[in-house]
Amino acid sequence: MPRFPEVAESSVGLSDAVFSRLVARARERGGKVYPLHVGDTYLDPYEGARAEAIRSVDHQRLHNYSPVQGEPALLDAILAHVDRRSGAALDRELVQVVSGATAGIAVVVDSLLSPGDELLLLSPFWPLVRGTTQRRGARAIEVPFWDRLESMGDAAAVEAYLESFVTPRTSAIYVNTPHNPTGHILAARHLDAIASVAERHGLWVISDEVYEELWFDEEPASAWMHPRLRSRSVVVHSVSKAYGLAGARVGFVHGPATAMQAIRGVQTFVTYCAPRPFQLAAAKVLTEGRGWIASTRAHYRELAHRAADALDVPRPPGGTFLFVDTRGRRRDGESAFAFLERCVDRGVLLTPGTASGKDFEDWVRLCFTTLPPDDLHEALARLRQVLDDR
Ligand SMILES: Cc1ncc(COP(=O)(O)O)c(C=O)c1O
């Protein structure tokens, strides 16, 4: 039991400083820094959803609490959005607005898992999800997955592979597609395998849809709409990524009744409600922002291709990142961290692959939507020099 000055075991080691050593080095260096490690956008959001468009003269009690479940206008917009995107008519009662997907996934993890339970994280993964699991006192089980999608074989082989990570304490599988950091999109055979393992062991599936609008080829079906996943999926969305509203802190969750009852209860005690002005902004973008999304998608696709071509890696099918294997591309004997330092010395900050899983020390992540195109172009040229200077 922790007593002053000790803190809870589950919070020891959690920190906001995933990138701190590299950022400190960049600061010491001075000069212009290209922060490709930040997963955000340089674009302003759809005009009608900007902070200045949501005015207290237009909305009574704009700065008050909203209902815990969410603003009625946003709930309407969510139902229409999910129907359009996924062809699903959700039960309004089973939708919960959350303060962004980060808090939303924390609320989901708190609602579904008890301390000691295990969450399977297909790795590499979004860097925060491991800490989200740890802070619950639950165990994050890293399943190397996304770097071997093609070589894993058919659904039966994928199923057998996943099966080998399941224990009596496994509660859930976390699935994120389109994916941070690889940009990959799961194929039907992967979803079939996940469904079979989840069915066999009675697992929840936490489906992270924050990149649902960011696909660059054919629009993929929503993973949670797989006929054997839907009934056990708790689905988390956000307006941060495709909608350029990361600072708004608005997302939403839907799923089966038992989960949603717990989620609404936990949410009440965590943030109570998401920021009301930005719930109204989210409602606006979901109802009026289709044109903005379509042009943003086309623009991101171009940036994705430009970045991939500049670094000689495959073009990602979605998302906002490239995840690059530096093996064979570093200097002889150079560690992955020394490589990252060499990038910083050229002014370019990248994310270490270990932020996305313990097996990814040799990889680095970069976001191709954070900087305006001219800056991205310059940052890529500098990275190219680092890669060529062997
Ligand atoms: C896969 C994934 N899930 C969730 C989040 C969190 O999103 P939000 O800004 O809504 O908290 C991110 C943010 O980078 C992400 O990449």
mmCIF file with all atom_site columns, C-alpha atoms in Angstrom, residues 19 85 88 138 151 162 174 197 262 345:
data_model
loop_
_atom_site.group_PDB
_atom_site.id
_atom_site.type_symbol
_atom_site.label_atom_id
_atom_site.label_alt_id
_atom_site.label_comp_id
_atom_site.label_asym_id
_atom_site.label_entity_id
_atom_site.label_seq_id
_atom_site.pdbx_PDB_ins_code
_atom_site.Cartn_x
_atom_site.Cartn_y
_atom_site.Cartn_z
_atom_site.occupancy
_atom_site.B_iso_or_equiv
_atom_site.pdbx_formal_charge
_atom_site.auth_seq_id
_atom_site.auth_comp_id
_atom_site.auth_asym_id
_atom_site.auth_atom_id
_atom_site.pdbx_PDB_model_num
ATOM 1  C CA . PHE A 1 19  ? 10.172  11.567  -26.557 1.00 0.00 ? 19  PHE A CA 1
ATOM 2  C CA . ARG A 1 85  ? -20.111 5.124   -42.873 1.00 0.00 ? 85  ARG A CA 1
ATOM 3  C CA . ALA A 1 88  ? -25.486 0.377   -38.972 1.00 0.00 ? 88  ALA A CA 1
ATOM 4  C CA . ALA A 1 138 ? -4.145  -4.663  -16.154 1.00 0.00 ? 138 ALA A CA 1
ATOM 5  C CA . SER A 1 151 ? 3.555   -13.400 -44.176 1.00 0.00 ? 151 SER A CA 1
ATOM 6  C CA . LEU A 1 162 ? -3.226  -15.217 -31.933 1.00 0.00 ? 162 LEU A CA 1
ATOM 7  C CA . TYR A 1 174 ? -7.483  -4.147  -29.021 1.00 0.00 ? 174 TYR A CA 1
ATOM 8  C CA . VAL A 1 197 ? -10.322 -16.406 -31.151 1.00 0.00 ? 197 VAL A CA 1
ATOM 9  C CA . ALA A 1 262 ? -20.655 0.359   -17.340 1.00 0.00 ? 262 ALA A CA 1
ATOM 10 C CA . ASP A 1 345 ? 21.025  16.677  -35.470 1.00 0.00 ? 345 ASP A CA 1
#
